[in-house]
Amino acid sequence: MNTKNTHERIAPELAEVLKAVPMTEAGVFDLSDLEGTRAGVRAFAEAIAAQIPDEPSVSVEEVRAPRPDGSTLAIRLLRPTEEAGPLPALVWFHGGGQVLGYAAQDDPTLKHLVLEVGCIVASVDYRLAPEAPAPAAAEDGLLAYRWLRSQAAALGIDEDRVALAGQSGGGGIAAATALMIRDQGGPAPLFQALSYPMLDDRNTTTSSHEVTDIGIWDRATNILAWKLILGDRAGAEEVPQYSAPARTTDLTGLPPTFIAAAELDVFRDEDLSYATRLQASGVPVELHLYPGAYHAWDLFAPEAAVSAAYVHAWHGYLRRQFSTRQP
C-alpha cells in the first residue's frame, strides 16, 4: 500500500510546474463561476496562441455541418499544406469537462500533431453543458463524423481512414460517439484515441476518492461538472451510455482503442477499467499509465519528460493506425 499522499507522489518536474499554476479556492477551474471560468480559459488559450509563431505549413479553415433543426455545427479543419491528399482525418474533441473550452483552443497542439502524423484534424466545436445536457455533445460528434465522411472527396479526406480522438471531457465524448456509431450503423471509425477520458458519472472509484487537493480537476470539481452535464440524473441508476460511456454493458464491436491515463487523476481507475473491459470484449487496446502525473499534465508541463513520453506514444499510435485501412 502506498502511504504517500498525492502531492508527495507527483513527479518532481510536474510538481515544480504546479507551484506556478494560478489557483482559486476551487482549484484551477471554478465551476461555480462557469461564465467567468469559461472566459478565463479562452483568454489563457488566446494568450498562449499569441506567443507561438504562425505555422505556415498548416492551413486552418472552418466548415459547418447542418443540424436537423436548421442550426449548424462548426468544425475546424487543420491540414498539412505540403501533403498530397486524400489524407486520413482525426475527428477531435477538445477538453474542458464537457462544460468548458472551444475548438480553437487546441490549435498549437493540433498543428504539431498534423505535421508529425501527416493527417487532417477536424476539431469539433460541440455544444457544452449545462446549456446542452448530455448526450448533445455526442450527437454533435456523430453528426460531425457522418458529415465529414459524406464530404470526404470535397474535403480531401480518405473516408476509409477517419478516426475519433479527444482528451479529458472530449475523450468521453469521443468514446460516446464511437458507441453511437456502432449502435446506429454505418462505417466504423478506424480507431479511437482517448487521452485521460472522462467516462463515469458515479465517482465511486478509488482514484475518484483519492484525488481531492491537487487543484487540477479534483473530486469536487468532477462531481460538479457531472451535475452540470446530467442534472439530477448524475450518479443515478439509469444514465444512458451515450451520456457516460462507462455505463455501457456491451463494449463489443468498438474500434481499436488507445487510452492514456495519469496515476494521480480522478479518471485513472475508470480509464483503466474501460481499457480492461474493452480488451475482454475483443477490442485491441493500447494502454499507457503515466506514474506521478496529474490530470492534463502534458498541457500544464509540455516540456516535462513524462509529457514527451506521452506525445511520442500517442503520435506513434496515430501513425501506425493511419497506415492501415478498414478491412
Short mmCIF file of C-alpha atoms in Angstrom, two decimals:
data_model
loop_
_atom_site.label_atom_id
_atom_site.label_comp_id
_atom_site.label_asym_id
_atom_site.label_seq_id
_atom_site.Cartn_x
_atom_site.Cartn_y
_atom_site.Cartn_z
CA MET A 1 0.00 0.00 0.00
CA ASN A 2 1.32 3.46 -0.93
CA THR A 3 1.45 5.60 2.21
CA LYS A 4 2.48 8.82 0.44
CA ASN A 5 -0.19 11.44 -0.17
CA THR A 6 -0.96 12.56 -3.71
CA HIS A 7 1.29 15.63 -3.57
CA GLU A 8 4.27 13.52 -2.45
CA ARG A 9 3.71 11.19 -5.40
CA ILE A 10 3.74 13.88 -8.11
CA ALA A 11 6.76 13.62 -10.42
CA PRO A 12 9.32 16.32 -9.46
CA GLU A 13 9.15 18.07 -12.86
CA LEU A 14 5.37 18.24 -12.67
CA ALA A 15 5.37 19.32 -9.02
CA GLU A 16 7.59 22.28 -9.88
CA VAL A 17 5.22 23.39 -12.64
CA LEU A 18 2.22 23.00 -10.35
CA LYS A 19 3.65 25.60 -7.96
CA ALA A 20 3.25 28.28 -10.63
CA VAL A 21 -0.28 27.35 -11.73
CA PRO A 22 -2.83 30.02 -10.65
CA MET A 23 -5.40 28.50 -8.30
CA THR A 24 -8.76 29.62 -6.97
CA GLU A 25 -10.15 28.13 -3.76
CA ALA A 26 -11.84 25.58 -6.02
CA GLY A 27 -8.64 24.82 -7.95
CA VAL A 28 -7.75 25.83 -11.49
CA PHE A 29 -11.32 25.52 -12.74
CA ASP A 30 -14.00 27.13 -10.56
CA LEU A 31 -17.20 25.64 -11.99
CA SER A 32 -19.34 27.59 -9.50
CA ASP A 33 -18.46 30.61 -11.67
CA LEU A 34 -18.90 28.93 -15.02
CA GLU A 35 -19.04 32.03 -17.20
CA GLY A 36 -16.02 33.58 -15.52
CA THR A 37 -14.05 30.34 -15.84
CA ARG A 38 -15.02 29.98 -19.49
CA ALA A 39 -13.78 33.50 -20.15
CA GLY A 40 -10.57 32.73 -18.28
CA VAL A 41 -9.95 29.55 -20.30
CA ARG A 42 -10.46 31.45 -23.55
CA ALA A 43 -8.18 34.32 -22.50
CA PHE A 44 -5.46 31.88 -21.41
CA ALA A 45 -5.67 29.87 -24.65
CA GLU A 46 -5.57 33.04 -26.76
CA ALA A 47 -2.56 34.36 -24.84
CA ILE A 48 -0.67 31.09 -25.39
CA ALA A 49 -1.55 31.07 -29.09
CA ALA A 50 -0.36 34.67 -29.48
CA GLN A 51 3.11 33.70 -28.20
CA ILE A 52 3.54 30.87 -30.72
CA PRO A 53 4.84 31.76 -34.21
CA ASP A 54 2.42 31.04 -37.02
CA GLU A 55 2.87 27.67 -38.72
CA PRO A 56 2.57 28.24 -42.50
CA SER A 57 2.79 24.52 -43.18
CA VAL A 58 -0.69 24.04 -41.63
CA SER A 59 -3.82 25.64 -43.05
CA VAL A 60 -6.91 26.29 -40.94
CA GLU A 61 -10.47 26.67 -42.17
CA GLU A 62 -13.91 26.40 -40.62
CA VAL A 63 -16.67 24.33 -42.18
CA ARG A 64 -20.22 23.89 -40.97
CA ALA A 65 -22.35 20.77 -40.82
CA PRO A 66 -26.13 21.31 -40.83
CA ARG A 67 -28.16 20.00 -37.89
CA PRO A 68 -31.75 18.77 -38.40
CA ASP A 69 -33.10 21.83 -36.52
CA GLY A 70 -31.54 24.23 -39.02
CA SER A 71 -28.59 25.29 -36.86
CA THR A 72 -25.04 24.39 -37.85
CA LEU A 73 -22.11 22.68 -36.16
CA ALA A 74 -18.74 24.39 -36.60
CA ILE A 75 -15.80 22.10 -37.41
CA ARG A 76 -12.27 23.47 -37.54
CA LEU A 77 -10.14 21.77 -40.22
CA LEU A 78 -6.36 21.78 -39.84
CA ARG A 79 -4.36 20.23 -42.67
CA PRO A 80 -0.70 20.00 -43.74
CA THR A 81 -0.31 22.17 -46.82
CA GLU A 82 2.56 20.15 -48.25
CA GLU A 83 0.90 16.72 -48.05
CA ALA A 84 -0.92 15.39 -51.10
CA GLY A 85 -4.43 14.12 -50.41
CA PRO A 86 -6.63 12.41 -49.80
CA LEU A 87 -5.42 12.31 -46.19
CA PRO A 88 -6.58 10.43 -43.09
CA ALA A 89 -8.66 12.51 -40.68
CA LEU A 90 -8.81 12.65 -36.90
CA VAL A 91 -12.16 13.91 -35.56
CA TRP A 92 -11.07 15.76 -32.42
CA PHE A 93 -12.98 16.71 -29.25
CA HIS A 94 -11.35 19.32 -27.01
CA GLY A 95 -11.07 19.03 -23.24
CA GLY A 96 -12.90 21.05 -20.61
CA GLY A 97 -15.04 18.59 -18.69
CA GLN A 98 -17.81 18.99 -21.30
CA VAL A 99 -18.63 22.38 -19.77
CA LEU A 100 -15.60 24.49 -20.75
CA GLY A 101 -13.47 25.17 -23.81
CA TYR A 102 -13.82 25.64 -27.55
CA ALA A 103 -12.36 24.07 -30.69
CA ALA A 104 -9.65 26.65 -31.46
CA GLN A 105 -8.05 26.31 -28.01
CA ASP A 106 -6.10 23.27 -29.17
CA ASP A 107 -4.64 24.79 -32.36
CA PRO A 108 -1.00 24.84 -31.14
CA THR A 109 -1.10 21.17 -30.08
CA LEU A 110 -3.05 20.06 -33.13
CA LYS A 111 -0.85 21.90 -35.63
CA HIS A 112 2.12 19.97 -34.25
CA LEU A 113 0.16 16.73 -34.49
CA VAL A 114 -0.89 17.47 -38.09
CA LEU A 115 2.73 17.84 -39.15
CA GLU A 116 4.04 14.91 -37.11
CA VAL A 117 1.34 12.45 -38.18
CA GLY A 118 0.53 13.74 -41.66
CA CYS A 119 -3.23 13.88 -41.23
CA ILE A 120 -6.14 16.30 -41.24
CA VAL A 121 -7.61 17.17 -37.83
CA ALA A 122 -11.30 18.07 -37.69
CA SER A 123 -11.81 19.82 -34.35
CA VAL A 124 -15.49 19.78 -33.39
CA ASP A 125 -16.99 22.83 -31.64
CA TYR A 126 -19.56 20.68 -29.87
CA ARG A 127 -22.29 22.03 -27.60
CA LEU A 128 -21.45 22.41 -23.91
CA ALA A 129 -23.44 21.58 -20.78
CA PRO A 130 -25.45 22.75 -18.93
CA GLU A 131 -26.96 24.69 -21.86
CA ALA A 132 -26.97 21.45 -23.87
CA PRO A 133 -27.07 18.47 -21.46
CA ALA A 134 -25.65 15.08 -22.45
CA PRO A 135 -25.82 13.42 -24.88
CA ALA A 136 -25.94 16.61 -27.02
CA ALA A 137 -22.14 16.70 -27.38
CA ALA A 138 -22.01 13.08 -28.57
CA GLU A 139 -24.85 13.79 -31.01
CA ASP A 140 -22.67 16.57 -32.41
CA GLY A 141 -19.83 14.06 -32.62
CA LEU A 142 -21.97 11.64 -34.60
CA LEU A 143 -23.11 14.43 -36.92
CA ALA A 144 -19.53 15.62 -37.48
CA TYR A 145 -18.28 12.09 -38.21
CA ARG A 146 -21.04 11.31 -40.69
CA TRP A 147 -20.87 14.70 -42.40
CA LEU A 148 -17.10 14.59 -42.80
CA ARG A 149 -17.30 11.16 -44.37
CA SER A 150 -20.09 12.28 -46.71
CA GLN A 151 -17.98 15.28 -47.79
CA ALA A 152 -14.69 13.36 -47.87
CA ALA A 153 -13.94 13.84 -51.57
CA ALA A 154 -14.54 17.60 -51.47
CA LEU A 155 -12.51 18.00 -48.26
CA GLY A 156 -9.54 15.87 -49.36
CA ILE A 157 -10.23 13.21 -46.74
CA ASP A 158 -9.69 9.48 -47.18
CA GLU A 159 -13.08 8.24 -45.97
CA ASP A 160 -11.64 4.82 -45.10
CA ARG A 161 -9.23 6.39 -42.63
CA VAL A 162 -11.36 8.52 -40.31
CA ALA A 163 -10.84 8.14 -36.56
CA LEU A 164 -12.04 9.68 -33.29
CA ALA A 165 -9.93 11.26 -30.56
CA GLY A 166 -10.23 13.56 -27.58
CA GLN A 167 -8.81 14.45 -24.20
CA SER A 168 -10.47 14.66 -20.79
CA GLY A 169 -14.14 15.59 -21.29
CA GLY A 170 -13.54 15.39 -25.03
CA GLY A 171 -12.21 11.86 -24.61
CA GLY A 172 -15.53 10.91 -23.05
CA ILE A 173 -17.37 12.46 -25.98
CA ALA A 174 -15.19 10.55 -28.45
CA ALA A 175 -16.00 7.31 -26.61
CA ALA A 176 -19.73 8.10 -26.58
CA THR A 177 -19.61 8.96 -30.29
CA ALA A 178 -17.98 5.59 -31.03
CA LEU A 179 -20.82 3.86 -29.17
CA MET A 180 -23.43 5.83 -31.15
CA ILE A 181 -21.77 4.96 -34.47
CA ARG A 182 -21.67 1.28 -33.55
CA ASP A 183 -25.29 1.16 -32.43
CA GLN A 184 -26.77 3.24 -35.25
CA GLY A 185 -24.90 1.52 -38.04
CA GLY A 186 -22.68 2.84 -40.77
CA PRO A 187 -18.93 2.62 -41.33
CA ALA A 188 -16.93 2.32 -38.13
CA PRO A 189 -14.09 4.68 -37.21
CA LEU A 190 -10.63 3.32 -37.94
CA PHE A 191 -9.81 3.69 -34.22
CA GLN A 192 -10.46 5.84 -31.15
CA ALA A 193 -7.69 7.57 -29.18
CA LEU A 194 -8.76 8.60 -25.67
CA SER A 195 -6.44 10.71 -23.54
CA TYR A 196 -7.35 10.60 -19.83
CA PRO A 197 -11.04 10.43 -20.78
CA MET A 198 -14.00 11.42 -18.58
CA LEU A 199 -16.21 8.32 -18.68
CA ASP A 200 -18.09 7.71 -15.43
CA ASP A 201 -20.54 10.00 -13.61
CA ARG A 202 -20.72 7.85 -10.48
CA ASN A 203 -17.46 8.94 -8.77
CA THR A 204 -17.15 5.69 -6.83
CA THR A 205 -13.65 4.51 -7.83
CA THR A 206 -10.61 4.59 -5.57
CA SER A 207 -8.93 7.31 -7.64
CA SER A 208 -12.05 9.48 -7.58
CA HIS A 209 -11.83 9.49 -3.78
CA GLU A 210 -8.04 9.74 -3.71
CA VAL A 211 -7.50 12.91 -5.77
CA THR A 212 -9.00 15.73 -3.75
CA ASP A 213 -6.44 18.53 -3.36
CA ILE A 214 -4.08 18.73 -6.35
CA GLY A 215 -6.16 21.54 -7.81
CA ILE A 216 -6.46 20.29 -11.37
CA TRP A 217 -9.86 18.66 -11.78
CA ASP A 218 -10.16 17.17 -8.30
CA ARG A 219 -13.09 15.15 -6.97
CA ALA A 220 -15.25 18.16 -6.05
CA THR A 221 -14.78 19.72 -9.50
CA ASN A 222 -15.65 16.46 -11.22
CA ILE A 223 -18.82 15.97 -9.17
CA LEU A 224 -19.97 19.49 -10.00
CA ALA A 225 -19.16 19.01 -13.70
CA TRP A 226 -21.27 15.87 -13.88
CA LYS A 227 -24.16 17.69 -12.20
CA LEU A 228 -23.91 20.33 -14.92
CA ILE A 229 -23.79 17.64 -17.61
CA LEU A 230 -26.58 15.41 -16.28
CA GLY A 231 -28.52 17.45 -13.73
CA ASP A 232 -30.33 15.32 -11.18
CA ARG A 233 -29.50 12.19 -13.18
CA ALA A 234 -25.81 12.30 -12.16
CA GLY A 235 -24.95 9.15 -10.22
CA ALA A 236 -28.48 7.77 -10.53
CA GLU A 237 -29.19 4.23 -11.68
CA GLU A 238 -30.46 4.93 -15.18
CA VAL A 239 -27.89 7.01 -17.05
CA PRO A 240 -27.59 6.28 -20.80
CA GLN A 241 -24.25 5.02 -22.10
CA TYR A 242 -24.10 7.91 -24.57
CA SER A 243 -24.00 10.31 -21.62
CA ALA A 244 -21.44 8.34 -19.57
CA PRO A 245 -19.67 5.64 -21.63
CA ALA A 246 -18.57 3.66 -18.55
CA ARG A 247 -22.25 2.80 -18.11
CA THR A 248 -22.34 0.60 -21.21
CA THR A 249 -22.63 -3.12 -20.57
CA ASP A 250 -21.59 -4.13 -24.10
CA LEU A 251 -18.23 -2.98 -25.46
CA THR A 252 -18.04 -5.45 -28.34
CA GLY A 253 -17.69 -4.17 -31.87
CA LEU A 254 -15.86 -0.97 -30.96
CA PRO A 255 -12.78 0.11 -32.94
CA PRO A 256 -9.17 -0.39 -31.81
CA THR A 257 -8.51 1.92 -28.86
CA PHE A 258 -5.65 3.93 -27.41
CA ILE A 259 -6.05 5.04 -23.79
CA ALA A 260 -3.62 7.22 -21.84
CA ALA A 261 -4.19 7.61 -18.10
CA ALA A 262 -2.46 9.52 -15.30
CA GLU A 263 -1.67 7.94 -11.94
CA LEU A 264 -2.87 10.97 -9.94
CA ASP A 265 -6.09 11.69 -11.81
CA VAL A 266 -9.69 11.20 -10.64
CA PHE A 267 -10.24 9.45 -14.01
CA ARG A 268 -7.44 6.89 -13.54
CA ASP A 269 -9.50 3.92 -12.41
CA GLU A 270 -12.45 4.45 -14.75
CA ASP A 271 -9.94 4.67 -17.62
CA LEU A 272 -8.11 1.51 -16.59
CA SER A 273 -11.42 -0.30 -16.13
CA TYR A 274 -12.65 0.80 -19.57
CA ALA A 275 -9.42 -0.42 -21.17
CA THR A 276 -9.65 -3.78 -19.40
CA ARG A 277 -13.30 -4.24 -20.36
CA LEU A 278 -12.61 -3.32 -23.99
CA GLN A 279 -9.80 -5.87 -24.12
CA ALA A 280 -12.04 -8.53 -22.58
CA SER A 281 -14.64 -7.73 -25.24
CA GLY A 282 -12.22 -8.48 -28.06
CA VAL A 283 -11.23 -4.87 -28.84
CA PRO A 284 -7.50 -4.28 -29.48
CA VAL A 285 -6.27 -1.84 -26.80
CA GLU A 286 -3.05 0.07 -26.30
CA LEU A 287 -2.95 1.36 -22.71
CA HIS A 288 -0.45 3.76 -21.14
CA LEU A 289 -0.38 4.74 -17.46
CA TYR A 290 1.92 7.63 -16.51
CA PRO A 291 3.33 7.46 -12.94
CA GLY A 292 3.50 10.70 -10.98
CA ALA A 293 1.29 12.52 -13.48
CA TYR A 294 -1.80 14.55 -12.62
CA HIS A 295 -4.73 15.37 -14.89
CA ALA A 296 -3.75 17.07 -18.18
CA TRP A 297 -0.08 17.05 -17.16
CA ASP A 298 1.01 17.29 -20.80
CA LEU A 299 -0.80 20.63 -21.18
CA PHE A 300 0.46 22.16 -17.95
CA ALA A 301 4.02 20.84 -18.33
CA PRO A 302 4.65 20.20 -22.05
CA GLU A 303 8.45 20.24 -21.59
CA ALA A 304 8.46 17.50 -18.93
CA ALA A 305 9.94 14.11 -19.80
CA VAL A 306 6.69 12.34 -18.93
CA SER A 307 4.84 14.64 -21.34
CA ALA A 308 7.31 13.88 -24.13
CA ALA A 309 6.85 10.16 -23.47
CA TYR A 310 3.07 10.52 -23.79
CA VAL A 311 3.24 12.53 -27.02
CA HIS A 312 5.69 10.01 -28.51
CA ALA A 313 3.35 7.11 -27.69
CA TRP A 314 0.23 8.97 -28.86
CA HIS A 315 1.65 10.18 -32.17
CA GLY A 316 3.23 6.79 -32.77
CA TYR A 317 -0.12 5.09 -32.33
CA LEU A 318 -1.81 7.52 -34.73
CA ARG A 319 0.84 6.97 -37.40
CA ARG A 320 0.64 3.18 -37.14
CA GLN A 321 -3.15 3.07 -37.21
CA PHE A 322 -3.45 5.52 -40.11
CA SER A 323 -1.06 3.33 -42.10
CA THR A 324 -3.77 0.65 -42.12
CA ARG A 325 -7.17 0.68 -43.81
CA GLN A 326 -10.62 -0.64 -42.99
CA PRO A 327 -10.97 -4.33 -43.94
#
